[in-house]
Amino acid sequence: MGRKFRGLVIIAALFVAGAAGFAIWLAIPVAPPKAPELSTLHGSAGQGRYLATIANCVSCHTGEGGTPYAGGHAFRTDFGIIYSTNITSDPKAGIGDWSFGQFYDAMRFGLRDDGAHLYPAFPYTSFTKLSDDDIASLFLFLREV
């Protein structure tokens, strides 16, 4: 019994150490590759409107009876209720004061400006394969909303 118990303790200790290491790794801010300059891309607000429509962005970023893209949609999760964010051009309530680089990092890497992860609340993995031009188009469209 002593040998089996010792083996279980070692396995448990390795599991705990691995979980702790993973948690620390998640907490370390990631410096993503620098976003391309918006002026070098071929984005348009019209293309952004099209992409936002086919991606149905409004369904997640609009609360019941609310202003389109102004956030407030409630998602009930195992972790509690998460409310969608305002992605309008409002500089205080929305993303109106975001740079293209900040928007790019959120869309491409799921990162906030401070390096914190937006995932799983924001499913950036669904958008990470968008071209840089498409991300620019969405950014230009949302600046008009």
mmCIF file of C-alpha atoms in Angstrom:
data_model
loop_
_atom_site.group_PDB
_atom_site.id
_atom_site.type_symbol
_atom_site.label_atom_id
_atom_site.label_comp_id
_atom_site.label_asym_id
_atom_site.label_seq_id
_atom_site.Cartn_x
_atom_site.Cartn_y
_atom_site.Cartn_z
ATOM 1 C CA MET A 1 0.000 0.000 0.000
ATOM 2 C CA GLY A 2 2.816 2.416 0.736
ATOM 3 C CA ARG A 3 4.251 2.201 -2.762
ATOM 4 C CA LYS A 4 0.869 2.740 -4.466
ATOM 5 C CA PHE A 5 0.069 5.628 -2.154
ATOM 6 C CA ARG A 6 3.434 7.248 -2.875
ATOM 7 C CA GLY A 7 2.786 6.882 -6.631
ATOM 8 C CA LEU A 8 -0.624 8.549 -6.288
ATOM 9 C CA VAL A 9 0.900 11.399 -4.284
ATOM 10 C CA ILE A 10 3.529 11.926 -6.970
ATOM 11 C CA ILE A 11 0.894 11.907 -9.720
ATOM 12 C CA ALA A 12 -1.283 14.347 -7.759
ATOM 13 C CA ALA A 13 1.695 16.629 -7.121
ATOM 14 C CA LEU A 14 2.602 16.622 -10.823
ATOM 15 C CA PHE A 15 -0.998 17.428 -11.736
ATOM 16 C CA VAL A 16 -1.145 20.316 -9.246
ATOM 17 C CA ALA A 17 2.218 21.660 -10.448
ATOM 18 C CA GLY A 18 1.074 21.426 -14.080
ATOM 19 C CA ALA A 19 -2.210 23.188 -13.332
ATOM 20 C CA ALA A 20 -0.398 25.929 -11.419
ATOM 21 C CA GLY A 21 2.096 26.356 -14.260
ATOM 22 C CA PHE A 22 -0.737 26.609 -16.781
ATOM 23 C CA ALA A 23 -2.532 29.211 -14.646
ATOM 24 C CA ILE A 24 0.643 31.274 -14.377
ATOM 25 C CA TRP A 25 1.197 30.986 -18.139
ATOM 26 C CA LEU A 26 -2.349 32.295 -18.768
ATOM 27 C CA ALA A 27 -1.762 35.254 -16.456
ATOM 28 C CA ILE A 28 1.413 36.425 -18.205
ATOM 29 C CA PRO A 29 0.587 39.206 -20.683
ATOM 30 C CA VAL A 30 1.394 38.312 -24.257
ATOM 31 C CA ALA A 31 2.997 40.801 -26.597
ATOM 32 C CA PRO A 32 1.333 40.064 -29.941
ATOM 33 C CA PRO A 33 2.950 40.899 -33.254
ATOM 34 C CA LYS A 34 2.438 44.548 -34.128
ATOM 35 C CA ALA A 35 -0.712 45.340 -36.086
ATOM 36 C CA PRO A 36 -0.242 46.548 -39.649
ATOM 37 C CA GLU A 37 -0.780 50.245 -40.319
ATOM 38 C CA LEU A 38 -4.421 50.901 -41.169
ATOM 39 C CA SER A 39 -3.345 53.149 -44.050
ATOM 40 C CA THR A 40 -1.584 50.214 -45.747
ATOM 41 C CA LEU A 41 -4.708 48.031 -45.807
ATOM 42 C CA HIS A 42 -7.578 47.843 -48.269
ATOM 43 C CA GLY A 43 -10.534 48.035 -45.927
ATOM 44 C CA SER A 44 -13.812 49.852 -46.389
ATOM 45 C CA ALA A 45 -16.740 50.621 -44.127
ATOM 46 C CA GLY A 46 -19.092 49.094 -46.712
ATOM 47 C CA GLN A 47 -17.203 45.798 -46.619
ATOM 48 C CA GLY A 48 -17.194 46.032 -42.822
ATOM 49 C CA ARG A 49 -20.995 46.437 -42.773
ATOM 50 C CA TYR A 50 -21.274 43.348 -44.986
ATOM 51 C CA LEU A 51 -18.956 41.322 -42.725
ATOM 52 C CA ALA A 52 -20.732 42.456 -39.549
ATOM 53 C CA THR A 53 -24.049 41.462 -41.137
ATOM 54 C CA ILE A 54 -22.988 37.971 -42.213
ATOM 55 C CA ALA A 55 -21.193 37.380 -38.891
ATOM 56 C CA ASN A 56 -24.351 38.568 -37.104
ATOM 57 C CA CYS A 57 -22.334 40.755 -34.732
ATOM 58 C CA VAL A 58 -25.478 42.646 -33.785
ATOM 59 C CA SER A 59 -27.018 39.544 -32.166
ATOM 60 C CA CYS A 60 -24.309 39.323 -29.502
ATOM 61 C CA HIS A 61 -23.585 43.022 -29.158
ATOM 62 C CA THR A 62 -27.178 44.230 -28.680
ATOM 63 C CA GLY A 63 -29.190 43.848 -25.504
ATOM 64 C CA GLU A 64 -32.875 43.003 -25.700
ATOM 65 C CA GLY A 65 -34.634 46.110 -27.051
ATOM 66 C CA GLY A 66 -31.347 48.007 -27.021
ATOM 67 C CA THR A 67 -29.413 50.099 -29.494
ATOM 68 C CA PRO A 68 -27.644 47.997 -32.122
ATOM 69 C CA TYR A 69 -24.023 47.220 -31.201
ATOM 70 C CA ALA A 70 -24.359 49.001 -27.824
ATOM 71 C CA GLY A 71 -23.859 45.805 -25.846
ATOM 72 C CA GLY A 72 -25.842 44.532 -22.905
ATOM 73 C CA HIS A 73 -26.822 41.110 -24.234
ATOM 74 C CA ALA A 74 -26.777 38.701 -21.297
ATOM 75 C CA PHE A 75 -25.003 35.367 -21.688
ATOM 76 C CA ARG A 76 -25.756 32.907 -18.920
ATOM 77 C CA THR A 77 -22.696 30.755 -18.305
ATOM 78 C CA ASP A 78 -21.460 28.344 -15.667
ATOM 79 C CA PHE A 79 -19.421 31.280 -14.328
ATOM 80 C CA GLY A 80 -22.398 33.623 -14.024
ATOM 81 C CA ILE A 81 -23.895 36.179 -16.379
ATOM 82 C CA ILE A 82 -21.576 37.907 -18.838
ATOM 83 C CA TYR A 83 -22.862 40.982 -20.681
ATOM 84 C CA SER A 84 -21.694 41.748 -24.187
ATOM 85 C CA THR A 85 -19.702 44.909 -24.733
ATOM 86 C CA ASN A 86 -20.556 48.102 -26.533
ATOM 87 C CA ILE A 87 -18.708 48.197 -29.857
ATOM 88 C CA THR A 88 -20.125 51.494 -31.085
ATOM 89 C CA SER A 89 -17.934 54.500 -31.794
ATOM 90 C CA ASP A 90 -18.897 56.107 -28.483
ATOM 91 C CA PRO A 91 -15.542 57.071 -26.920
ATOM 92 C CA LYS A 92 -16.674 56.484 -23.322
ATOM 93 C CA ALA A 93 -19.140 53.595 -23.475
ATOM 94 C CA GLY A 94 -17.909 51.956 -26.673
ATOM 95 C CA ILE A 95 -14.675 51.463 -28.561
ATOM 96 C CA GLY A 96 -14.570 54.907 -30.151
ATOM 97 C CA ASP A 97 -11.219 55.751 -28.599
ATOM 98 C CA TRP A 98 -9.611 52.446 -29.571
ATOM 99 C CA SER A 99 -6.782 52.524 -32.038
ATOM 100 C CA PHE A 100 -6.745 50.139 -34.967
ATOM 101 C CA GLY A 101 -3.968 48.258 -33.172
ATOM 102 C CA GLN A 102 -6.177 47.679 -30.123
ATOM 103 C CA PHE A 103 -9.051 46.461 -32.303
ATOM 104 C CA TYR A 104 -6.687 44.251 -34.304
ATOM 105 C CA ASP A 105 -5.272 42.645 -31.149
ATOM 106 C CA ALA A 106 -8.789 41.907 -29.872
ATOM 107 C CA MET A 107 -9.905 40.389 -33.170
ATOM 108 C CA ARG A 108 -6.721 38.521 -34.055
ATOM 109 C CA PHE A 109 -5.426 37.470 -30.629
ATOM 110 C CA GLY A 110 -8.324 37.943 -28.184
ATOM 111 C CA LEU A 111 -6.359 40.437 -26.105
ATOM 112 C CA ARG A 112 -7.357 43.636 -24.354
ATOM 113 C CA ASP A 113 -5.035 46.616 -24.468
ATOM 114 C CA ASP A 114 -3.558 45.599 -21.105
ATOM 115 C CA GLY A 115 -2.753 42.115 -22.448
ATOM 116 C CA ALA A 116 -5.555 40.349 -20.561
ATOM 117 C CA HIS A 117 -7.369 37.612 -22.429
ATOM 118 C CA LEU A 118 -10.890 38.260 -23.733
ATOM 119 C CA TYR A 119 -11.489 34.559 -24.404
ATOM 120 C CA PRO A 120 -13.830 32.762 -23.641
ATOM 121 C CA ALA A 121 -16.156 35.729 -23.216
ATOM 122 C CA PHE A 122 -15.165 37.001 -26.662
ATOM 123 C CA PRO A 123 -14.804 34.109 -29.106
ATOM 124 C CA TYR A 124 -11.957 35.638 -31.073
ATOM 125 C CA THR A 125 -11.082 32.171 -32.327
ATOM 126 C CA SER A 126 -14.059 32.535 -34.655
ATOM 127 C CA PHE A 127 -12.475 35.645 -36.202
ATOM 128 C CA THR A 128 -8.751 34.994 -36.035
ATOM 129 C CA LYS A 129 -8.606 33.805 -39.659
ATOM 130 C CA LEU A 130 -10.053 37.060 -41.035
ATOM 131 C CA SER A 131 -7.701 38.857 -43.355
ATOM 132 C CA ASP A 132 -6.082 42.065 -42.181
ATOM 133 C CA ASP A 133 -8.196 43.905 -44.787
ATOM 134 C CA ASP A 134 -11.376 42.405 -43.320
ATOM 135 C CA ILE A 135 -10.391 43.444 -39.799
ATOM 136 C CA ALA A 136 -9.694 46.941 -41.125
ATOM 137 C CA SER A 137 -13.108 46.948 -42.797
ATOM 138 C CA LEU A 138 -14.882 45.985 -39.575
ATOM 139 C CA PHE A 139 -12.957 48.670 -37.707
ATOM 140 C CA LEU A 140 -13.936 51.328 -40.267
ATOM 141 C CA PHE A 141 -17.578 50.228 -40.168
ATOM 142 C CA LEU A 142 -17.743 50.304 -36.365
ATOM 143 C CA ARG A 143 -16.307 53.828 -36.361
ATOM 144 C CA GLU A 144 -19.520 54.855 -38.144
ATOM 145 C CA VAL A 145 -21.869 53.063 -35.721
#
